[in-house]
Amino acid sequence: MPSEVVLFAPLPVLTVTIEEQGGEPDIHLHAGSQGVWQARMLVTLGASVTMCSVLGGESGIVLRHLIEDEGVTVRAVEGSGRNGAYVHDRRGGEREEVADAPATPLTRHELDELYGLTLSAGLDAGAVVLSGPSDHHTVHDAVPADAYRRLAADLRAVGRPVIADLGGERLTAVLAGGVTVLKVSHEELLEDGRVDDTGQDAITEAMSALRAEGADNVIVSRAEEPLLVLAGDTVSEVRMPKLQAADTHGAGDSLTAAVAATLAKGGSIEEAVRLGAAAGMLNVTRHGLGTGDVEAVLKLRDLVTVTAVGSSSRGPSARMTPRDLAERARGS
């Protein structure tokens, strides 16, 4: 039976995208937000996914159907307001925003219901992912940051692995509750004032500070540069082949999803990072956010190397892929 991952995705958004097909407008309706993209990759990787959200208004009705159609179990609070929605026109090759309707902030009653629903679902899960609302399409204080602290603390108290992919005040709050894995980008560290520059030394120092604040393991994505991972007392670089990018959006969410899928099955942090790097790598080659092919992800995983910072690629502390081992065996 597939391992279950619970996603705290408080306010998914409805996305309407206009593209061009054969000289005619081609209109697509999808569910969006960080949690939705993570759920999409989790389903691709074979995980059983339950998404906990607030759904309200016409956009909420449509969102429920769209999310369930992707193979995700939806446990939702019926909201008194509406979920966010936006319309993008991509017929010119770039994303042009036509309209943006932000979500309604959650009431105290809705937040309490969502909290209890998520905690209940998390008790039966192999791992829980805490994702943020889409800030660009959501009123800034729609979901109070302290909800993340409380959820993280309570889920950890009952022994559930907690994975967080957050920035800003939500990152600070979730650290106070404690997380198993924190995934953050170097841009978020810079924006939050946690680093003055994005050099490796500065990021490594920030990762140590994040662990001291409450993260057992820290993963930092760095765009074109190798991922950095702090696990135990070791900082490692995660390298992978550079594939041609069609759309870099959603790569970090695919990484987070693969990490959660691995930990939910009892895998190690290194196994989780390898699969996460492969999932993110494949996602950039596609236009669909959080999409991919499980067979391709597993093949790409064999090309990912995890090497302790400061060691040589063939030194005794270097990590070797299955392909490396096969080549060495043939050479001997």
Tab-separated table of C-alpha atoms in Angstrom:
chain	number	residue	atom	x	y	z
A	1	MET	CA	0.000	0.000	0.000
A	2	PRO	CA	1.467	3.436	-0.911
A	3	SER	CA	2.742	5.609	1.921
A	4	GLU	CA	0.462	8.508	2.787
A	5	VAL	CA	1.625	12.094	2.763
A	6	VAL	CA	-0.595	14.814	4.209
A	7	LEU	CA	-0.306	18.310	2.766
A	8	PHE	CA	-1.280	21.419	4.677
A	9	ALA	CA	-2.231	23.617	1.697
A	10	PRO	CA	-4.527	26.213	3.254
A	11	LEU	CA	-5.654	28.217	0.225
A	12	PRO	CA	-5.114	26.734	-3.243
A	13	VAL	CA	-5.848	29.040	-6.167
A	14	LEU	CA	-7.712	28.619	-9.440
A	15	THR	CA	-5.528	29.362	-12.453
A	16	VAL	CA	-6.822	30.219	-15.928
A	17	THR	CA	-4.154	30.276	-18.629
A	18	ILE	CA	-4.682	31.400	-22.215
A	19	GLU	CA	-2.335	29.857	-24.752
A	20	GLU	CA	-2.463	29.550	-28.536
A	21	GLN	CA	-3.108	26.387	-30.510
A	22	GLY	CA	-3.386	26.464	-34.288
A	23	GLY	CA	-3.956	30.215	-34.321
A	24	GLU	CA	-6.873	29.946	-31.868
A	25	PRO	CA	-7.040	30.702	-28.112
A	26	ASP	CA	-6.489	27.578	-25.992
A	27	ILE	CA	-7.820	28.037	-22.451
A	28	HIS	CA	-6.661	25.869	-19.544
A	29	LEU	CA	-8.107	25.638	-16.022
A	30	HIS	CA	-5.911	24.191	-13.282
A	31	ALA	CA	-5.522	24.173	-9.525
A	32	GLY	CA	-2.453	26.083	-8.408
A	33	SER	CA	-0.339	27.016	-5.366
A	34	GLN	CA	2.696	25.450	-3.763
A	35	GLY	CA	0.720	22.647	-2.120
A	36	VAL	CA	-1.010	21.668	-5.371
A	37	TRP	CA	2.296	21.426	-7.246
A	38	GLN	CA	3.765	19.337	-4.445
A	39	ALA	CA	0.705	17.065	-4.458
A	40	ARG	CA	1.004	16.569	-8.224
A	41	MET	CA	4.570	15.286	-7.933
A	42	LEU	CA	3.718	13.143	-4.922
A	43	VAL	CA	0.997	11.394	-6.930
A	44	THR	CA	3.451	10.927	-9.803
A	45	LEU	CA	5.860	9.208	-7.408
A	46	GLY	CA	3.160	6.826	-6.213
A	47	ALA	CA	2.373	8.355	-2.827
A	48	SER	CA	-1.136	8.451	-1.415
A	49	VAL	CA	-1.852	12.158	-0.898
A	50	THR	CA	-4.368	13.917	1.332
A	51	MET	CA	-4.634	17.691	0.967
A	52	CYS	CA	-6.077	19.749	3.812
A	53	SER	CA	-7.428	23.103	2.635
A	54	VAL	CA	-10.153	25.702	2.929
A	55	LEU	CA	-12.361	25.875	-0.161
A	56	GLY	CA	-14.963	28.579	-0.638
A	57	GLY	CA	-16.957	30.409	-3.277
A	58	GLU	CA	-17.213	29.465	-6.947
A	59	SER	CA	-13.447	29.121	-7.219
A	60	GLY	CA	-13.454	26.671	-4.302
A	61	ILE	CA	-16.116	24.483	-5.940
A	62	VAL	CA	-14.089	24.235	-9.138
A	63	LEU	CA	-10.847	23.653	-7.230
A	64	ARG	CA	-12.198	20.635	-5.375
A	65	HIS	CA	-13.045	18.880	-8.640
A	66	LEU	CA	-9.742	19.782	-10.285
A	67	ILE	CA	-7.647	18.581	-7.331
A	68	GLU	CA	-9.586	15.341	-6.865
A	69	ASP	CA	-9.313	14.628	-10.594
A	70	GLU	CA	-5.519	14.529	-10.136
A	71	GLY	CA	-5.792	11.626	-7.699
A	72	VAL	CA	-5.570	13.644	-4.488
A	73	THR	CA	-7.889	13.084	-1.519
A	74	VAL	CA	-9.306	16.448	-0.442
A	75	ARG	CA	-10.246	17.135	3.157
A	76	ALA	CA	-11.617	20.646	3.137
A	77	VAL	CA	-13.221	23.190	5.399
A	78	GLU	CA	-16.102	24.982	3.695
A	79	GLY	CA	-14.991	28.595	3.619
A	80	SER	CA	-17.271	31.578	4.016
A	81	GLY	CA	-15.209	33.556	1.507
A	82	ARG	CA	-13.495	32.554	-1.719
A	83	ASN	CA	-10.260	31.041	-2.913
A	84	GLY	CA	-7.956	33.153	-5.026
A	85	ALA	CA	-7.994	33.006	-8.820
A	86	TYR	CA	-5.978	34.539	-11.640
A	87	VAL	CA	-5.962	34.727	-15.421
A	88	HIS	CA	-2.676	34.672	-17.360
A	89	ASP	CA	-2.243	35.205	-21.091
A	90	ARG	CA	0.783	33.344	-22.482
A	91	ARG	CA	0.021	33.725	-26.190
A	92	GLY	CA	2.906	36.164	-26.550
A	93	GLY	CA	5.408	33.734	-25.031
A	94	GLU	CA	5.525	35.458	-21.616
A	95	ARG	CA	3.066	35.359	-18.724
A	96	GLU	CA	0.879	38.469	-18.905
A	97	GLU	CA	-1.439	38.897	-15.947
A	98	VAL	CA	-4.960	39.728	-17.090
A	99	ALA	CA	-6.725	39.577	-13.725
A	100	ASP	CA	-5.951	38.548	-10.137
A	101	ALA	CA	-8.600	38.009	-7.442
A	102	PRO	CA	-6.954	37.328	-4.032
A	103	ALA	CA	-8.352	34.861	-1.531
A	104	THR	CA	-10.428	35.920	1.442
A	105	PRO	CA	-8.547	35.751	4.785
A	106	LEU	CA	-9.531	32.803	6.970
A	107	THR	CA	-11.801	33.424	9.921
A	108	ARG	CA	-10.730	32.162	13.326
A	109	HIS	CA	-13.350	29.409	13.117
A	110	GLU	CA	-12.118	28.288	9.669
A	111	LEU	CA	-8.510	28.236	10.837
A	112	ASP	CA	-9.424	26.197	13.917
A	113	GLU	CA	-11.303	23.688	11.758
A	114	LEU	CA	-8.437	23.435	9.279
A	115	TYR	CA	-5.937	22.978	12.104
A	116	GLY	CA	-7.899	20.137	13.662
A	117	LEU	CA	-8.519	18.493	10.309
A	118	THR	CA	-4.804	18.594	9.418
A	119	LEU	CA	-3.707	17.280	12.814
A	120	SER	CA	-6.196	14.419	12.577
A	121	ALA	CA	-5.065	13.452	9.077
A	122	GLY	CA	-1.416	13.781	10.069
A	123	LEU	CA	-1.764	11.218	12.857
A	124	ASP	CA	-2.185	8.502	10.222
A	125	ALA	CA	0.416	9.827	7.761
A	126	GLY	CA	3.968	8.777	6.997
A	127	ALA	CA	4.961	12.436	6.631
A	128	VAL	CA	3.343	15.877	6.646
A	129	VAL	CA	4.271	18.770	4.358
A	130	LEU	CA	3.534	22.329	5.480
A	131	SER	CA	3.189	24.585	2.437
A	132	GLY	CA	2.285	28.231	2.268
A	133	PRO	CA	-0.583	30.055	0.596
A	134	SER	CA	0.243	31.670	-2.736
A	135	ASP	CA	1.213	35.116	-1.431
A	136	HIS	CA	0.847	36.781	-4.836
A	137	HIS	CA	-2.788	35.704	-5.021
A	138	THR	CA	-3.651	35.772	-1.314
A	139	VAL	CA	-4.139	38.526	1.240
A	140	HIS	CA	-0.847	38.602	3.153
A	141	ASP	CA	-2.297	37.715	6.555
A	142	ALA	CA	-4.821	35.186	5.220
A	143	VAL	CA	-3.099	32.420	7.211
A	144	PRO	CA	-1.347	33.569	10.435
A	145	ALA	CA	2.285	32.481	10.696
A	146	ASP	CA	1.767	31.119	14.204
A	147	ALA	CA	-0.494	28.387	12.789
A	148	TYR	CA	2.640	26.880	11.223
A	149	ARG	CA	4.500	26.902	14.528
A	150	ARG	CA	1.690	25.169	16.358
A	151	LEU	CA	1.130	22.571	13.637
A	152	ALA	CA	4.822	21.717	13.414
A	153	ALA	CA	5.135	21.398	17.195
A	154	ASP	CA	2.034	19.220	17.571
A	155	LEU	CA	2.860	16.930	14.644
A	156	ARG	CA	6.389	16.425	15.899
A	157	ALA	CA	5.060	15.735	19.388
A	158	VAL	CA	3.144	12.741	18.013
A	159	GLY	CA	6.146	11.475	16.054
A	160	ARG	CA	5.317	12.571	12.520
A	161	PRO	CA	8.097	13.727	10.157
A	162	VAL	CA	7.403	17.341	9.187
A	163	ILE	CA	8.737	18.881	5.970
A	164	ALA	CA	8.422	22.634	5.464
A	165	ASP	CA	9.010	24.720	2.326
A	166	LEU	CA	8.459	28.268	3.536
A	167	GLY	CA	9.997	31.718	3.730
A	168	GLY	CA	9.635	34.936	5.699
A	169	GLU	CA	7.743	34.974	8.972
A	170	ARG	CA	6.277	31.539	8.265
A	171	LEU	CA	9.783	30.080	8.088
A	172	THR	CA	10.672	31.651	11.432
A	173	ALA	CA	7.438	30.408	12.972
A	174	VAL	CA	7.759	26.820	11.744
A	175	LEU	CA	11.335	26.624	13.049
A	176	ALA	CA	10.069	27.533	16.497
A	177	GLY	CA	7.823	24.472	16.305
A	178	GLY	CA	10.591	22.234	14.941
A	179	VAL	CA	10.801	20.448	11.579
A	180	THR	CA	12.414	17.298	10.243
A	181	VAL	CA	13.426	18.937	6.967
A	182	LEU	CA	13.431	22.588	5.964
A	183	LYS	CA	13.730	23.373	2.267
A	184	VAL	CA	14.498	26.989	1.385
A	185	SER	CA	15.982	28.821	-1.614
A	186	HIS	CA	19.042	31.063	-1.525
A	187	GLU	CA	16.803	33.927	-2.739
A	188	GLU	CA	14.547	33.484	0.298
A	189	LEU	CA	17.540	33.492	2.640
A	190	LEU	CA	18.717	36.740	1.072
A	191	GLU	CA	15.249	38.311	1.130
A	192	ASP	CA	14.778	37.337	4.780
A	193	GLY	CA	18.121	38.867	5.745
A	194	ARG	CA	19.549	35.525	6.819
A	195	VAL	CA	22.523	35.977	4.451
A	196	ASP	CA	24.268	39.093	3.142
A	197	ASP	CA	25.435	37.324	-0.001
A	198	THR	CA	24.744	33.994	-1.671
A	199	GLY	CA	28.272	32.606	-1.496
A	200	GLN	CA	28.646	29.076	-0.207
A	201	ASP	CA	30.282	30.114	3.081
A	202	ALA	CA	27.445	32.505	3.915
A	203	ILE	CA	24.795	29.928	3.072
A	204	THR	CA	26.556	27.223	5.078
A	205	GLU	CA	26.629	29.520	8.113
A	206	ALA	CA	22.927	30.295	7.646
A	207	MET	CA	22.127	26.575	7.439
A	208	SER	CA	23.801	26.008	10.800
A	209	ALA	CA	21.731	28.839	12.255
A	210	LEU	CA	18.539	27.320	10.836
A	211	ARG	CA	19.360	24.000	12.471
A	212	ALA	CA	19.960	25.747	15.774
A	213	GLU	CA	16.514	27.346	15.441
A	214	GLY	CA	14.733	24.027	14.982
A	215	ALA	CA	15.436	22.252	11.663
A	216	ASP	CA	16.938	18.753	11.905
A	217	ASN	CA	17.992	18.854	8.235
A	218	VAL	CA	18.259	21.809	5.844
A	219	ILE	CA	18.158	21.832	2.041
A	220	VAL	CA	19.031	25.030	0.166
A	221	SER	CA	18.309	25.305	-3.568
A	222	ARG	CA	20.578	27.681	-5.495
A	223	ALA	CA	19.135	27.998	-9.027
A	224	GLU	CA	21.906	26.879	-11.407
A	225	GLU	CA	24.304	25.976	-8.591
A	226	PRO	CA	24.350	22.596	-6.776
A	227	LEU	CA	21.944	22.103	-3.890
A	228	LEU	CA	23.418	22.326	-0.414
A	229	VAL	CA	22.275	19.911	2.303
A	230	LEU	CA	22.983	19.972	6.024
A	231	ALA	CA	22.356	16.555	7.580
A	232	GLY	CA	23.864	15.789	10.946
A	233	ASP	CA	27.139	17.697	11.113
A	234	THR	CA	27.850	17.366	7.388
A	235	VAL	CA	27.203	19.890	4.631
A	236	SER	CA	27.085	18.275	1.195
A	237	GLU	CA	26.784	19.442	-2.382
A	238	VAL	CA	24.190	17.741	-4.554
A	239	ARG	CA	25.139	17.757	-8.223
A	240	MET	CA	23.119	16.660	-11.215
A	241	PRO	CA	23.293	17.013	-15.008
A	242	LYS	CA	22.053	20.333	-16.370
A	243	LEU	CA	19.065	19.743	-18.630
A	244	GLN	CA	17.525	22.275	-21.002
A	245	ALA	CA	14.939	24.294	-19.067
A	246	ALA	CA	11.456	24.917	-20.423
A	247	ASP	CA	10.093	26.416	-17.178
A	248	THR	CA	11.921	26.560	-13.850
A	249	HIS	CA	8.748	27.257	-11.854
A	250	GLY	CA	7.795	24.377	-9.577
A	251	ALA	CA	11.211	22.686	-9.477
A	252	GLY	CA	11.627	23.391	-5.757
A	253	ASP	CA	8.151	22.071	-5.030
A	254	SER	CA	8.934	18.847	-6.921
A	255	LEU	CA	12.085	18.522	-4.808
A	256	THR	CA	10.115	18.964	-1.581
A	257	ALA	CA	7.494	16.450	-2.704
A	258	ALA	CA	10.080	13.776	-3.482
A	259	VAL	CA	11.767	14.329	-0.117
A	260	ALA	CA	8.419	13.845	1.628
A	261	ALA	CA	7.588	10.734	-0.422
A	262	THR	CA	10.910	9.148	0.560
A	263	LEU	CA	10.688	9.984	4.264
A	264	ALA	CA	7.089	8.739	4.386
A	265	LYS	CA	8.396	5.304	3.372
A	266	GLY	CA	11.123	5.389	6.007
A	267	GLY	CA	13.952	6.365	3.646
A	268	SER	CA	17.071	8.239	4.700
A	269	ILE	CA	17.689	11.951	4.185
A	270	GLU	CA	20.311	11.163	1.516
A	271	GLU	CA	17.861	8.943	-0.379
A	272	ALA	CA	15.283	11.707	-0.064
A	273	VAL	CA	17.643	14.359	-1.414
A	274	ARG	CA	18.697	12.200	-4.368
A	275	LEU	CA	15.106	11.607	-5.418
A	276	GLY	CA	14.226	15.246	-4.773
A	277	ALA	CA	17.061	16.516	-6.952
A	278	ALA	CA	15.983	14.191	-9.761
A	279	ALA	CA	12.332	15.262	-9.523
A	280	GLY	CA	13.279	18.942	-9.598
A	281	MET	CA	15.665	18.341	-12.484
A	282	LEU	CA	12.960	16.732	-14.611
A	283	ASN	CA	10.367	19.369	-13.730
A	284	VAL	CA	12.378	22.188	-15.340
A	285	THR	CA	12.203	20.406	-18.699
A	286	ARG	CA	8.389	20.642	-18.692
A	287	HIS	CA	5.800	23.428	-18.748
A	288	GLY	CA	3.494	21.751	-16.223
A	289	LEU	CA	4.378	22.653	-12.634
A	290	GLY	CA	5.011	19.667	-10.377
A	291	THR	CA	4.788	17.261	-13.300
A	292	GLY	CA	7.068	14.480	-14.451
A	293	ASP	CA	7.385	10.798	-15.279
A	294	VAL	CA	8.243	8.451	-12.437
A	295	GLU	CA	10.443	6.213	-14.602
A	296	ALA	CA	12.463	9.222	-15.778
A	297	VAL	CA	12.801	10.523	-12.214
A	298	LEU	CA	14.153	7.176	-11.019
A	299	LYS	CA	16.674	7.021	-13.874
A	300	LEU	CA	17.824	10.583	-13.227
A	301	ARG	CA	18.235	9.753	-9.536
A	302	ASP	CA	21.125	7.459	-10.495
A	303	LEU	CA	22.946	10.462	-11.982
A	304	VAL	CA	22.756	12.556	-8.802
A	305	THR	CA	25.899	12.773	-6.678
A	306	VAL	CA	26.037	13.829	-3.026
A	307	THR	CA	29.522	14.911	-1.939
A	308	ALA	CA	30.670	16.283	1.402
A	309	VAL	CA	31.829	19.876	0.942
A	310	GLY	CA	35.607	20.069	0.670
A	311	SER	CA	36.106	16.460	-0.454
A	312	SER	CA	37.276	15.480	-3.929
A	313	SER	CA	34.865	13.792	-6.312
A	314	ARG	CA	36.741	10.507	-5.884
A	315	GLY	CA	37.970	11.023	-2.333
A	316	PRO	CA	37.119	8.627	0.493
A	317	SER	CA	34.297	10.852	1.775
A	318	ALA	CA	32.695	11.265	-1.646
A	319	ARG	CA	29.386	9.623	-2.342
A	320	MET	CA	29.156	7.507	-5.508
A	321	THR	CA	26.159	6.852	-7.708
A	322	PRO	CA	25.293	3.326	-8.889
A	323	ARG	CA	26.636	4.307	-12.307
A	324	ASP	CA	29.975	5.346	-10.736
A	325	LEU	CA	30.209	1.998	-8.994
A	326	ALA	CA	29.465	0.099	-12.207
A	327	GLU	CA	32.135	2.051	-14.118
A	328	ARG	CA	34.686	1.417	-11.375
A	329	ALA	CA	33.848	-2.321	-11.410
A	330	ARG	CA	34.316	-2.471	-15.196
A	331	GLY	CA	37.609	-0.621	-14.887
A	332	SER	CA	38.950	-3.113	-12.385
